CSV table of C-alpha atoms and ligand atoms in Angstrom, one decimal:
chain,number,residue,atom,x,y,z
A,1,UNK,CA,-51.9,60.7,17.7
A,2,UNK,CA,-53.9,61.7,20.8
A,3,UNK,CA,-57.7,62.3,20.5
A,4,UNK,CA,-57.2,66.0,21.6
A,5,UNK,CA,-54.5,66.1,19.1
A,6,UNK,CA,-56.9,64.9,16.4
A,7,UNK,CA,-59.8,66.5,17.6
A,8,UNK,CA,-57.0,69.6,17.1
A,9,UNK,CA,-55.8,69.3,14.1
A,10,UNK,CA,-59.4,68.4,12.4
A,11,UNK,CA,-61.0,72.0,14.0
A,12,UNK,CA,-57.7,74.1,13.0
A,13,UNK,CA,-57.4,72.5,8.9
A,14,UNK,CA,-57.6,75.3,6.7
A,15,UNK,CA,-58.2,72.6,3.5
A,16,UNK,CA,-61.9,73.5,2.5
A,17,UNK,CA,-63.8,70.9,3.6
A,18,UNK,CA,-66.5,71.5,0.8
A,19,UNK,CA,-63.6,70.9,-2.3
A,20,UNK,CA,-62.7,67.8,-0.3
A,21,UNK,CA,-66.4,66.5,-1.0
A,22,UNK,CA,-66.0,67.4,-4.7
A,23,UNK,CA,-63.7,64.5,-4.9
A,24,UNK,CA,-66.0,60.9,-5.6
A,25,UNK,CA,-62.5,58.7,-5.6
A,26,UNK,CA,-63.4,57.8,-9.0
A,27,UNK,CA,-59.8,57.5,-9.7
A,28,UNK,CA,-59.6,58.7,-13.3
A,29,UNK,CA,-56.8,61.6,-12.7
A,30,UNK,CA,-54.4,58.9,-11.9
A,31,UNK,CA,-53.7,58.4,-15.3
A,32,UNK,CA,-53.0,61.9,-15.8
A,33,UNK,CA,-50.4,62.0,-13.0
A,34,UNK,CA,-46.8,62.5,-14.2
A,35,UNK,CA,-45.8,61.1,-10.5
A,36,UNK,CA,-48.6,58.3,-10.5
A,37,UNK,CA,-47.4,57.2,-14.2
A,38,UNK,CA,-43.9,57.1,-12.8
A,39,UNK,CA,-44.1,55.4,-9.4
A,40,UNK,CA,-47.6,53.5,-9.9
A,41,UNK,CA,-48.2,54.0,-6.1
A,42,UNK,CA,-51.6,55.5,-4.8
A,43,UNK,CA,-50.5,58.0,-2.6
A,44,UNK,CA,-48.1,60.0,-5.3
A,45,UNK,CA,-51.8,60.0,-7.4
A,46,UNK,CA,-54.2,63.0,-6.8
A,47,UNK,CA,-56.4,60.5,-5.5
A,48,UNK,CA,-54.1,59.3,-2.9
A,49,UNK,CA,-53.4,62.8,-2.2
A,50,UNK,CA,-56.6,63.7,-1.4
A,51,UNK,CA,-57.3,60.6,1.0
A,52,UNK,CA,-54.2,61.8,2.5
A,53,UNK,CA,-55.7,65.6,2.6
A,54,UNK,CA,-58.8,64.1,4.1
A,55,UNK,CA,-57.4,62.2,6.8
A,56,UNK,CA,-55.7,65.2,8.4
A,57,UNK,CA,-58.2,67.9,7.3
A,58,UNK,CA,-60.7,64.6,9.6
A,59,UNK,CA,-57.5,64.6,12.3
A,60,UNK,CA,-57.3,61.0,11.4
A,61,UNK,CA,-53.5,61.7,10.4
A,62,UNK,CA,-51.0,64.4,11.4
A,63,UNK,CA,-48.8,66.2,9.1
A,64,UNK,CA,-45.9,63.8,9.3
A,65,UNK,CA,-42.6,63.4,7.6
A,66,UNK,CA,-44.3,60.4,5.1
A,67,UNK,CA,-47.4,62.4,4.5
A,68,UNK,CA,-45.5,65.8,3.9
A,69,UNK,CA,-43.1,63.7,1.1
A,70,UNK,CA,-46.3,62.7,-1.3
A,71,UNK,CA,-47.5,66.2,-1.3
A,72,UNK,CA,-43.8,67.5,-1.9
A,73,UNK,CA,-43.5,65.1,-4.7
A,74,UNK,CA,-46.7,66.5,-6.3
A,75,UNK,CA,-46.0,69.0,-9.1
A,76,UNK,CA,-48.8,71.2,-9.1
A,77,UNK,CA,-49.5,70.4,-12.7
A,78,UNK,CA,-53.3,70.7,-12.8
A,79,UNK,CA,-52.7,67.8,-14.9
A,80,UNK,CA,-55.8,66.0,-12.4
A,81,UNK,CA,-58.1,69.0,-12.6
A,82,UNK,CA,-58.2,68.4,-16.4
A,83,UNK,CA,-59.1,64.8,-16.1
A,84,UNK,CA,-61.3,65.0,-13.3
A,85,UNK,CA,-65.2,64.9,-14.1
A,86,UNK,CA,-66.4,66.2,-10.5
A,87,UNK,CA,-64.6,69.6,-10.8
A,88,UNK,CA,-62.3,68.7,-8.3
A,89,UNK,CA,-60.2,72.1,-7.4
A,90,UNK,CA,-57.2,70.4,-6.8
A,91,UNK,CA,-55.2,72.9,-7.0
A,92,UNK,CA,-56.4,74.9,-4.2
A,93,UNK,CA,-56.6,72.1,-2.4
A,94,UNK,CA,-52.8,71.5,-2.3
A,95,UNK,CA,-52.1,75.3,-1.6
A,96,UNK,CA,-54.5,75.3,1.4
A,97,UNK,CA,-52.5,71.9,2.6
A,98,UNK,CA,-49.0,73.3,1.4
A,99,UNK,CA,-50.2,76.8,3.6
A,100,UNK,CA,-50.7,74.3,6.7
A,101,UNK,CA,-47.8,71.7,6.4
A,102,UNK,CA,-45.5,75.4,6.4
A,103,UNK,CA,-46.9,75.9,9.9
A,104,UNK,CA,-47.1,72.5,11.1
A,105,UNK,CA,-44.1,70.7,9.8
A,106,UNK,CA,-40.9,71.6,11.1
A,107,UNK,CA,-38.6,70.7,7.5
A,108,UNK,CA,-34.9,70.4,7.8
A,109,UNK,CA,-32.4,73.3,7.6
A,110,UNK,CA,-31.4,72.6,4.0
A,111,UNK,CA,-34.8,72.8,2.8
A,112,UNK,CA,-35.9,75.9,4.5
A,113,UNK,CA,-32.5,78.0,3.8
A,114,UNK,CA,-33.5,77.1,0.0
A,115,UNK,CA,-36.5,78.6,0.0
A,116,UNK,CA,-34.9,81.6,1.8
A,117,UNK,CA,-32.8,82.1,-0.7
A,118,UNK,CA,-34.4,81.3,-4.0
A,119,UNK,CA,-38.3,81.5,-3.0
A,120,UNK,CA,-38.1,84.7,-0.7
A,121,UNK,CA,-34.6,86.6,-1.7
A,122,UNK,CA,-33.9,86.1,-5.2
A,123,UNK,CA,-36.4,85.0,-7.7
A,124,UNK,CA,-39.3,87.2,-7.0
A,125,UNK,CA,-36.7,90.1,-7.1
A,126,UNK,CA,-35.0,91.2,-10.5
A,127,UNK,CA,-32.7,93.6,-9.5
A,128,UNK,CA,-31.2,90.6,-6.8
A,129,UNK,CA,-31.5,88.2,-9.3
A,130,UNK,CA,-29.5,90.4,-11.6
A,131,UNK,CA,-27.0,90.8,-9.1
A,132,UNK,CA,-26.9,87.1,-8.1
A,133,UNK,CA,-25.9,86.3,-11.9
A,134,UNK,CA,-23.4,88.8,-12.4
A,135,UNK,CA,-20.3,85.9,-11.5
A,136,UNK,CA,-21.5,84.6,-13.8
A,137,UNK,CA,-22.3,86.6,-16.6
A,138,UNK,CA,-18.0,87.7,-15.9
A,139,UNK,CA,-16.9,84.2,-15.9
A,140,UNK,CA,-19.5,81.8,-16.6
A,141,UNK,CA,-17.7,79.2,-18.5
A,142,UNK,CA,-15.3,78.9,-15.1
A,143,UNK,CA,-18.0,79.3,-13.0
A,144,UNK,CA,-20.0,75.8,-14.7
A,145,UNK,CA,-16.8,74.0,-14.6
A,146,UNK,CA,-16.8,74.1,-11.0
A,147,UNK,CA,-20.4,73.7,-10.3
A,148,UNK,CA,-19.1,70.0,-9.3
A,149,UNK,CA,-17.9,71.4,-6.0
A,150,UNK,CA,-20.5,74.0,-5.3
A,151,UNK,CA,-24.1,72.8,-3.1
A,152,UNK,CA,-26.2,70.4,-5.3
A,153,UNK,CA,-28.9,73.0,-5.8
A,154,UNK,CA,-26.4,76.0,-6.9
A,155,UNK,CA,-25.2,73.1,-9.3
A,156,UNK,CA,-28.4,72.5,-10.6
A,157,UNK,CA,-29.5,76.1,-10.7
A,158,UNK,CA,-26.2,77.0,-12.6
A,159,UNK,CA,-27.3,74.1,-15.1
A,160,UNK,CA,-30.6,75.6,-15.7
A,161,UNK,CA,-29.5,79.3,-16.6
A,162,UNK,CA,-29.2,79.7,-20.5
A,163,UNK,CA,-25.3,78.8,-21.9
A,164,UNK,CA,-25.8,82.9,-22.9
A,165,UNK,CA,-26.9,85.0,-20.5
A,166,UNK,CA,-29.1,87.8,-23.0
A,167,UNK,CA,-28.1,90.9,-23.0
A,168,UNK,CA,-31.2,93.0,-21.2
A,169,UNK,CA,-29.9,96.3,-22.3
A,170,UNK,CA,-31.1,95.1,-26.2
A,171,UNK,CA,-34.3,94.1,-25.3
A,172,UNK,CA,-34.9,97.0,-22.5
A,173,UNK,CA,-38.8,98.2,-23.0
A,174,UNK,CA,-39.7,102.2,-22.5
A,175,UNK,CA,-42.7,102.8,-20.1
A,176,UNK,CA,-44.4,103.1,-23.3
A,177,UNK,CA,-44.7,101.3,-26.6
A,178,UNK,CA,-46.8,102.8,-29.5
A,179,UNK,CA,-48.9,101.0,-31.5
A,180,UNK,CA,-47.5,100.8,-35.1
A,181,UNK,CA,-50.2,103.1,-37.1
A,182,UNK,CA,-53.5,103.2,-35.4
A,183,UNK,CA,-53.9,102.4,-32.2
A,184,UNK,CA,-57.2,100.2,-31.8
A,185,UNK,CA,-56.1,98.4,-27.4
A,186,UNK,CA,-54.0,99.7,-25.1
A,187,UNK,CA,-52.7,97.1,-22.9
A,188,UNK,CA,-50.5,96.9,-19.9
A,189,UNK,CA,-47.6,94.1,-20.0
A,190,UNK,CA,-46.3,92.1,-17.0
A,191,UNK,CA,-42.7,91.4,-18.0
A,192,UNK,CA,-42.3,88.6,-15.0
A,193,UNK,CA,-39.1,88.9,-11.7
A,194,UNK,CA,-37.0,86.0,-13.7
A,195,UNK,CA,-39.0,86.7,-16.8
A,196,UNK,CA,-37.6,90.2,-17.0
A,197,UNK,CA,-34.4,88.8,-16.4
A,198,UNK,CA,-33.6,86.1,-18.5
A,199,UNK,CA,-36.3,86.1,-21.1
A,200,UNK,CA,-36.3,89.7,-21.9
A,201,UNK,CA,-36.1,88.7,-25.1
A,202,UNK,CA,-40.0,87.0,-24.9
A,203,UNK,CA,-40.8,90.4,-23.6
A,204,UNK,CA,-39.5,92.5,-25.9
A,205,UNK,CA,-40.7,90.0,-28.9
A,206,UNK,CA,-44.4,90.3,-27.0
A,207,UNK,CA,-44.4,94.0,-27.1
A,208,UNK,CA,-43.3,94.0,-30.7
A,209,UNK,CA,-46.1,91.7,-32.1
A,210,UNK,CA,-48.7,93.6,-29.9
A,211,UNK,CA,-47.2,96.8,-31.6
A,212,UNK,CA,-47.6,95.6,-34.9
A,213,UNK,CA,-51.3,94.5,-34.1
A,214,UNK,CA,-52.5,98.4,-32.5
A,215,UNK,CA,-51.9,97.9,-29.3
A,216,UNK,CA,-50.0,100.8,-27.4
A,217,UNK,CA,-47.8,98.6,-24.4
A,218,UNK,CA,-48.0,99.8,-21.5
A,219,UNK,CA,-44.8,98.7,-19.1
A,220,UNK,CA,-45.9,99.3,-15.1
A,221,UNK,CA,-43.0,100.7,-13.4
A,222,UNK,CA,-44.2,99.4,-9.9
A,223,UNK,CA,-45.1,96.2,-11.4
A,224,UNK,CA,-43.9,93.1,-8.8
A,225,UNK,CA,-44.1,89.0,-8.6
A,226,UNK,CA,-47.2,87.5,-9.6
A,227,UNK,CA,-46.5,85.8,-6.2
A,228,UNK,CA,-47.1,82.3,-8.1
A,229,UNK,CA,-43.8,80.9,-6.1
A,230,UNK,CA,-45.1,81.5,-2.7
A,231,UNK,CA,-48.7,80.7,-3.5
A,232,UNK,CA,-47.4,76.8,-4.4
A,233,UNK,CA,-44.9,76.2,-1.9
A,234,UNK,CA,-47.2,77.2,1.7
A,235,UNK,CA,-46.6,80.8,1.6
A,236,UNK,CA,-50.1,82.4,0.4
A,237,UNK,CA,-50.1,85.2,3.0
A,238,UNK,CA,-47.2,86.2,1.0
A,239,UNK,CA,-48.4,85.8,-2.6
A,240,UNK,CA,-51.5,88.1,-1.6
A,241,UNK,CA,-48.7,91.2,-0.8
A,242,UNK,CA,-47.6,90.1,-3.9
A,243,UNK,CA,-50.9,90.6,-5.2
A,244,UNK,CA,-52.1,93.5,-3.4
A,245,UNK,CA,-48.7,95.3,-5.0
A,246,UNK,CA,-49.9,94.8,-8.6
A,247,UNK,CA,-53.2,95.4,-8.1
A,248,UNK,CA,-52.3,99.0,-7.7
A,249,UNK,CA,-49.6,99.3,-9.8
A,250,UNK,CA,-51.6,98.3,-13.2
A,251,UNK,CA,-53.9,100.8,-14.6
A,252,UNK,CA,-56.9,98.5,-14.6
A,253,UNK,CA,-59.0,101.2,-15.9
A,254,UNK,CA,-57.0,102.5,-18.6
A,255,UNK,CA,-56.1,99.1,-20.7
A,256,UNK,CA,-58.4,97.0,-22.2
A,257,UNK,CA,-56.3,93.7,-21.1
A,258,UNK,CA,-53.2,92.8,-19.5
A,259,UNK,CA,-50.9,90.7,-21.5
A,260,UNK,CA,-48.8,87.9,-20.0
A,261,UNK,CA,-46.4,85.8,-21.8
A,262,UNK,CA,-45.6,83.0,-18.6
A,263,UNK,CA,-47.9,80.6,-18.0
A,264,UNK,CA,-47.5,80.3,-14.2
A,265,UNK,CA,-47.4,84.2,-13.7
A,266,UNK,CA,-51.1,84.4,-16.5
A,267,UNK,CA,-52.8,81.2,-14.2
A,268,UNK,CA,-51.8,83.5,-11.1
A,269,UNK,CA,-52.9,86.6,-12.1
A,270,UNK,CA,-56.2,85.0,-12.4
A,271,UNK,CA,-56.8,83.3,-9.5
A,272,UNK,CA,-56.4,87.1,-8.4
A,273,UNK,CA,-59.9,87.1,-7.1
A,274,UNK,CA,-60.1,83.7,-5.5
A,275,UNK,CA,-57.2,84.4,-3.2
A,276,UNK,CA,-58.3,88.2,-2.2
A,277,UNK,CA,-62.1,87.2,-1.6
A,278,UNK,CA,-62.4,87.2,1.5
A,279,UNK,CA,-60.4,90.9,1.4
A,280,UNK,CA,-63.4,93.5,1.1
A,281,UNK,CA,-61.3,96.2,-0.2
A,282,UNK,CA,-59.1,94.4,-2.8
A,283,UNK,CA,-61.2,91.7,-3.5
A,284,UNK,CA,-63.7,93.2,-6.5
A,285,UNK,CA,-59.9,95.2,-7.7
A,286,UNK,CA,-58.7,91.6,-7.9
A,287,UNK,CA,-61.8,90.0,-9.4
A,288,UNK,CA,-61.9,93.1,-12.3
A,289,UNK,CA,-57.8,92.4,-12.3
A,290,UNK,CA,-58.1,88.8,-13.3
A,291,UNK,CA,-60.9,89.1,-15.3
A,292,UNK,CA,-58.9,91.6,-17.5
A,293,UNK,CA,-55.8,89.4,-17.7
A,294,UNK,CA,-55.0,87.4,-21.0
A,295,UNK,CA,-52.3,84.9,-22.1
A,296,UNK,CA,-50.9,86.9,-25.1
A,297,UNK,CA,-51.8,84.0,-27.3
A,298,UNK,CA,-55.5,84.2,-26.2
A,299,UNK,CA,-55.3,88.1,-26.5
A,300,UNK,CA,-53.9,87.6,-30.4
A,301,UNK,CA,-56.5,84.9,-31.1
A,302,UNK,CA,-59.2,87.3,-29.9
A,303,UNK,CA,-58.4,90.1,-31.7
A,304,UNK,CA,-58.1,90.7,-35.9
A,305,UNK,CA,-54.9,89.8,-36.6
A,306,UNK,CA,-52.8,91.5,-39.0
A,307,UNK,CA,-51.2,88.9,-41.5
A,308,UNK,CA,-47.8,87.9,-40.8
A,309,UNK,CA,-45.9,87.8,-44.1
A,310,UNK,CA,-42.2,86.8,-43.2
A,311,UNK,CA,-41.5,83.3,-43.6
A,312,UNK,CA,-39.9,81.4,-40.7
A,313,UNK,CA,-39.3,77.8,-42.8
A,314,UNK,CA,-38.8,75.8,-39.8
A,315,UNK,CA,-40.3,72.8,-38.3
A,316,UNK,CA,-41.7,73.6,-34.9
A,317,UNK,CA,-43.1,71.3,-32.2
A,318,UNK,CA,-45.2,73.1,-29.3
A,319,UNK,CA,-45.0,71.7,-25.7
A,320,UNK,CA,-48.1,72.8,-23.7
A,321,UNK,CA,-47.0,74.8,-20.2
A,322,UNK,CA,-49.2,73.1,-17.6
A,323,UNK,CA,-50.1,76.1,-16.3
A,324,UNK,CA,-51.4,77.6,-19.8
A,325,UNK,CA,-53.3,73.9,-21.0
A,326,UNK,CA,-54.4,72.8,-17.9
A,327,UNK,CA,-54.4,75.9,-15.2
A,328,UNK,CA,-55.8,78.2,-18.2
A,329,UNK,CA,-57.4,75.4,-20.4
A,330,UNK,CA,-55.4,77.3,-23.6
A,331,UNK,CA,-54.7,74.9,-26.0
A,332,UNK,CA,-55.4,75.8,-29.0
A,333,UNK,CA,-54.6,79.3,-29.3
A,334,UNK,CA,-50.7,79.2,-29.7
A,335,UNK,CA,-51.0,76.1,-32.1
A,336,UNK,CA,-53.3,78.2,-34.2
A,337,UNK,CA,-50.9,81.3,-33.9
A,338,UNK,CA,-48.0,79.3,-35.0
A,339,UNK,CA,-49.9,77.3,-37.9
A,340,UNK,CA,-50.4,81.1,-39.5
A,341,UNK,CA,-46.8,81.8,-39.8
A,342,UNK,CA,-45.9,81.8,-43.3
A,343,UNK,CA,-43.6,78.0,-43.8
A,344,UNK,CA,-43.7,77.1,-40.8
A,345,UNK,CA,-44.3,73.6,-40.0
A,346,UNK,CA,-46.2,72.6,-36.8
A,347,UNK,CA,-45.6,69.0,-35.6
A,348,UNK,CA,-47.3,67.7,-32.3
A,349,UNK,CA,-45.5,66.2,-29.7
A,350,UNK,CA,-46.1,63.0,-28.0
A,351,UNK,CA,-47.6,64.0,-24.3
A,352,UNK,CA,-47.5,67.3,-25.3
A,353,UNK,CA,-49.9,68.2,-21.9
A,354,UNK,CA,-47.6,65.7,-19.7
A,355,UNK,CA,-45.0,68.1,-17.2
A,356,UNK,CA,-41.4,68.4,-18.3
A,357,UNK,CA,-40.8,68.6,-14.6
A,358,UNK,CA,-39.9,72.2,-14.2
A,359,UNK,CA,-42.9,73.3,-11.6
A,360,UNK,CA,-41.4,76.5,-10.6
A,361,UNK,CA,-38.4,75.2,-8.2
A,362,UNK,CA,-39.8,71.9,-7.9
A,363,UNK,CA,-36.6,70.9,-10.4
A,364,UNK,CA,-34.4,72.5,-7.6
A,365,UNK,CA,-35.8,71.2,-5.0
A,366,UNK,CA,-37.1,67.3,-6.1
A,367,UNK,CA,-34.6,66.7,-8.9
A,368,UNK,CA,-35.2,63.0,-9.3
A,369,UNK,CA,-38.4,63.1,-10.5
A,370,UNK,CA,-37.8,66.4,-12.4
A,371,UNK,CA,-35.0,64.8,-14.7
A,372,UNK,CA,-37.1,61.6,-15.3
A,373,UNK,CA,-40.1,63.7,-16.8
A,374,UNK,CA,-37.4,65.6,-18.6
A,375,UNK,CA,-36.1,62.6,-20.0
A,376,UNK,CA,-39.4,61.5,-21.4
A,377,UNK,CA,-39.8,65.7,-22.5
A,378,UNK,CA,-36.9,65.2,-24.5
A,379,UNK,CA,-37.1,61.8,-26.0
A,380,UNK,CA,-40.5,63.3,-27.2
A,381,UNK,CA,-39.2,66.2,-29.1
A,382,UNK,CA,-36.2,64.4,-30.4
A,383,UNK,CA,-39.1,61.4,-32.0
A,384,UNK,CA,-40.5,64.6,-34.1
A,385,UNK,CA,-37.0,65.7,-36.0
A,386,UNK,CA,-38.2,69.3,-34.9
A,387,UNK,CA,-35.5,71.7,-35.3
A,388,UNK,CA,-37.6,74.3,-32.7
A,389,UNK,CA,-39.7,73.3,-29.8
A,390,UNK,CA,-42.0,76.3,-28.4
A,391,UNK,CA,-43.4,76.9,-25.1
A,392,UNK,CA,-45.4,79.9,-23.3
A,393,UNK,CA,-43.5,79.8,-20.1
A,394,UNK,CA,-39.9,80.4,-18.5
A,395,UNK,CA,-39.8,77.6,-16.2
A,396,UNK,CA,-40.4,75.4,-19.1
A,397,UNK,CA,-37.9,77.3,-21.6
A,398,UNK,CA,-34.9,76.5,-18.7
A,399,UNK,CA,-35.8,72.8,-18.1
A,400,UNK,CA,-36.6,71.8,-21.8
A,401,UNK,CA,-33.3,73.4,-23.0
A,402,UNK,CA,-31.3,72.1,-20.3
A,403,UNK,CA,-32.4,68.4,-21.0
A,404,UNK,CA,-32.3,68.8,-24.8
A,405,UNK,CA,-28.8,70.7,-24.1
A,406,UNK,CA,-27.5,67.4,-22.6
A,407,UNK,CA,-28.2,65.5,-25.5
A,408,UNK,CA,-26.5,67.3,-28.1
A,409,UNK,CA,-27.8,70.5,-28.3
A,410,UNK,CA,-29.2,70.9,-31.7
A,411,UNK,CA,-32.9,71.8,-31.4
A,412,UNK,CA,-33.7,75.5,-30.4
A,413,UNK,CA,-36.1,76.6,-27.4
A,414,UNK,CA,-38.0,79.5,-27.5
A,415,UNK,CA,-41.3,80.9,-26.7
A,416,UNK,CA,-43.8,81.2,-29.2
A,417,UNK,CA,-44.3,84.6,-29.4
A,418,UNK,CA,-40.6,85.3,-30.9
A,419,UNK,CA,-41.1,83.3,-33.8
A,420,UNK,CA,-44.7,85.7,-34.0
A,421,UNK,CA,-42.2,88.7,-33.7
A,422,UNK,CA,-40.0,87.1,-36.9
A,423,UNK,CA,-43.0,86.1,-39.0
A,424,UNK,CA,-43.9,90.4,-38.4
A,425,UNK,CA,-40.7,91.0,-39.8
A,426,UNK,CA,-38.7,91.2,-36.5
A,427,UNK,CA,-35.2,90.9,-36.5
A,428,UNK,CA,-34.7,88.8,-33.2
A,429,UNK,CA,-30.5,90.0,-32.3
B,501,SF4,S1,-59.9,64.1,-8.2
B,501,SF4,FE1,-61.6,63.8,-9.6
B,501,SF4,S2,-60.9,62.2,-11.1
B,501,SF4,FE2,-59.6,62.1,-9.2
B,501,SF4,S3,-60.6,60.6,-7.9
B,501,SF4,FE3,-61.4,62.6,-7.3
B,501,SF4,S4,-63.2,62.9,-8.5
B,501,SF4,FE4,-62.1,61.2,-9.5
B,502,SF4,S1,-51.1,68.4,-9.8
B,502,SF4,FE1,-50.0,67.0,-11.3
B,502,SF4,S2,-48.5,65.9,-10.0
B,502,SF4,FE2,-50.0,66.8,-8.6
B,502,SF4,S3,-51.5,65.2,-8.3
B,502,SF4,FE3,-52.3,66.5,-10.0
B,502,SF4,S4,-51.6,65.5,-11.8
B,502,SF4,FE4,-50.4,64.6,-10.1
């Protein structure tokens, strides 16, 4: 590269320069790394991403095909923040260089027409999505048989969607759900673009315990993506329309929270007012937005729960969504939640924290790395004889049952929050 062309790059870098100094190349994040663990090499480490960072953020580097590949390959697991004792923001480090490789790097065809059609056309939007899945809702089995001839994405898609498709008119949610004898919160509920889709089932189960605890549920009509797709995959601009969208459409000054049930969407919805600050009209909505916004396992374990009092005789292990342990630093809460259900039995899994791979579309798009954490995921929850495995977040629900699917099928995956709704009596259909 050209001095000019450095001198270019280094004056135009977006990456924040004073995060970048955060980082004292101590090195103990590697061992964290789901990708360093697997390929042992530097530059798939967060340390090695950061060098890499740093050299073009410097203009010592460009934004090349071999530079663009570690930063694809990294899953955006937070799993680094956790372990890393200068604070490093790594995660809005990779979104700032993610935001510039989209300009800069010219990817191929196939790439960018599958972000067209899952990133920007169909995920984000349930009514498409909806659509999209209505082949095969008619004639699934047919459809799955054939998914050996079809593109290897729509094959691996098709693979990830439930064997059952639920049935959204069962679990369909008025604008309004009363509390269940005195109301003590009133809270407004984001049921999620795929969320509302596929796990209507988690959202009607959340509305239900919240019911049964006070709390009058509010459903926003006008409600849209969190934007947490676009903000990891270079497309921030976008994720703050996504933003600006909600931030009028929930009635911040009406509830006293709003309740999330997916991890990714919940760690989103907070970073609310870091992405709008520099927006002097929606920044302070966005700041009071996040700061009102609660994983519905922290809301419960804030609040005076009522007792659950229905057994659910089951042993149950809990994977941690990296998005809820390490984007949210919630642990503890859903273990605790789930340890109160009358005969339950809570085992712990081995790498409980470590990804399963699922990172939004990351399993769509870099699928050899997302089926060798899945085969670790799995080989972990088969160890524990667990007949359940829980976990707060869609993207997990798809890839854990998809992997545990392929090996025979017998352990159920659900989110936490329907077992709550059985242990309050709840007859999940
Ligand atoms: S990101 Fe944190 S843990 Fe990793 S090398 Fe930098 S300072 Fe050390
Ligand atoms: S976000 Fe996850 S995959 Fe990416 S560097 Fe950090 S630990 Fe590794």
């Amino acid at each position: 590269m050209s001095t000019a062309q450095s001198q270019a790059t280094a004056t135009q870098s977006s990456i924040p320069l004073d995060d970048l100094r955060t980082c004292i190349h101590c090195g103990l994040c590697t061992s964290a790394c789901p990708t360093y663990l697997k390929l042992g090499s530097e530059l798939d480490s967060p340390r090695g991403r950061i060098y890499l960072m740093s050299a073009v953020q410097q203009g010592r580097i460009g934004w090349t095909g071999e530079v663009v590949k570690h930063l694809d390959l990294c899953l955006e697991c937070r799993a680094c923040e956790t372990a890393c004792p200068s604070g490093v923001p790594y995660g809005r480090l990779l979104e700032a260089a993610r935001d510039e490789i989209a300009k800069a790097y010219p990817r191929p065809w196939r790439e960018r027409l599958l972000l067209k059609v899952f990133r920007d056309t169909l995920f984000p939007y349930p009514a498409r999505l909806r659509l999209a899945l209505w082949p095969v809702r008619i004639a699934g089995g047919l459809i799955r048989k054939l998914s050996g001839i079809l593109p290897d994405e729509l094959g691996r898609m098709l693979e990830l969607l439930p064997q059952e498709l639920p049935d959204e008119r069962r679990y369909r949610l008025p604008p309004v759900v009363p509390a269940a004898g005195e109301r003590r919160y009133r809270v407004a509920l984001l049921t999620g673009c795929v969320g509302s889709v596929l796990f209507a089932r988690a959202n009607w189960a959340t509305a239900r315990v919240l019911a049964h605890n006070g709390c009058e549920v509010v459903i926003p009509q006008d409600q849209g993506c969190c934007g947490a797709l676009h903000l990891h995959t270079g497309a921030s601009e976008t994720a703050r329309e996504f933003a600006r969208r909600n931030l009028k459409a929930f009635p911040l000054d009406d509830v006293d929270a709003i309740i999330v049930n997916a991890a990714g969407c919940g760690s989103t919805l907070k970073e609310y007012g870091d992405m709008l600050a520099g927006d002097p009209a929606a920044g302070p909505v966005a700041e009071r937005l996040s700061a009102k916004t609660k994983d519905i396992s922290e809301f419960l374990s804030q609040i005076d729960l009522k007792p659950m009092t229905h057994p659910v005789p089951k042993t149950v292990a809990y994977h941690d969504a990296c998005h809820l342990a390490h984007g949210q630093g919630i642990r503890k809460e859903p273990r605790e939640l789930l340890a109160q259900v009358p005969g339950l039995r809570l085992v712990e899994l081995r790498d409980a924290e470590i990804c399963c791979g699922s990172a939004g579309i990351y399993n769509i798009l870099q699928p050899e790395m997302a089926e060798r954490l899945l085969d670790d995921k799995v080989d972990a929850i088969l160890a524990t004889g667990a007949e359940v495995v829980a976990t707060g977040n869609p993207g997990c629900l798809m890839q854990i049952a998809k992997g545990l699917a392929g090996r025979g099928g017998k352990v159920q995956v659900v989110h936490p929050i329907e077992i709550l709704a059985q242990a309050y009596g709840e007859a999940l259909p």
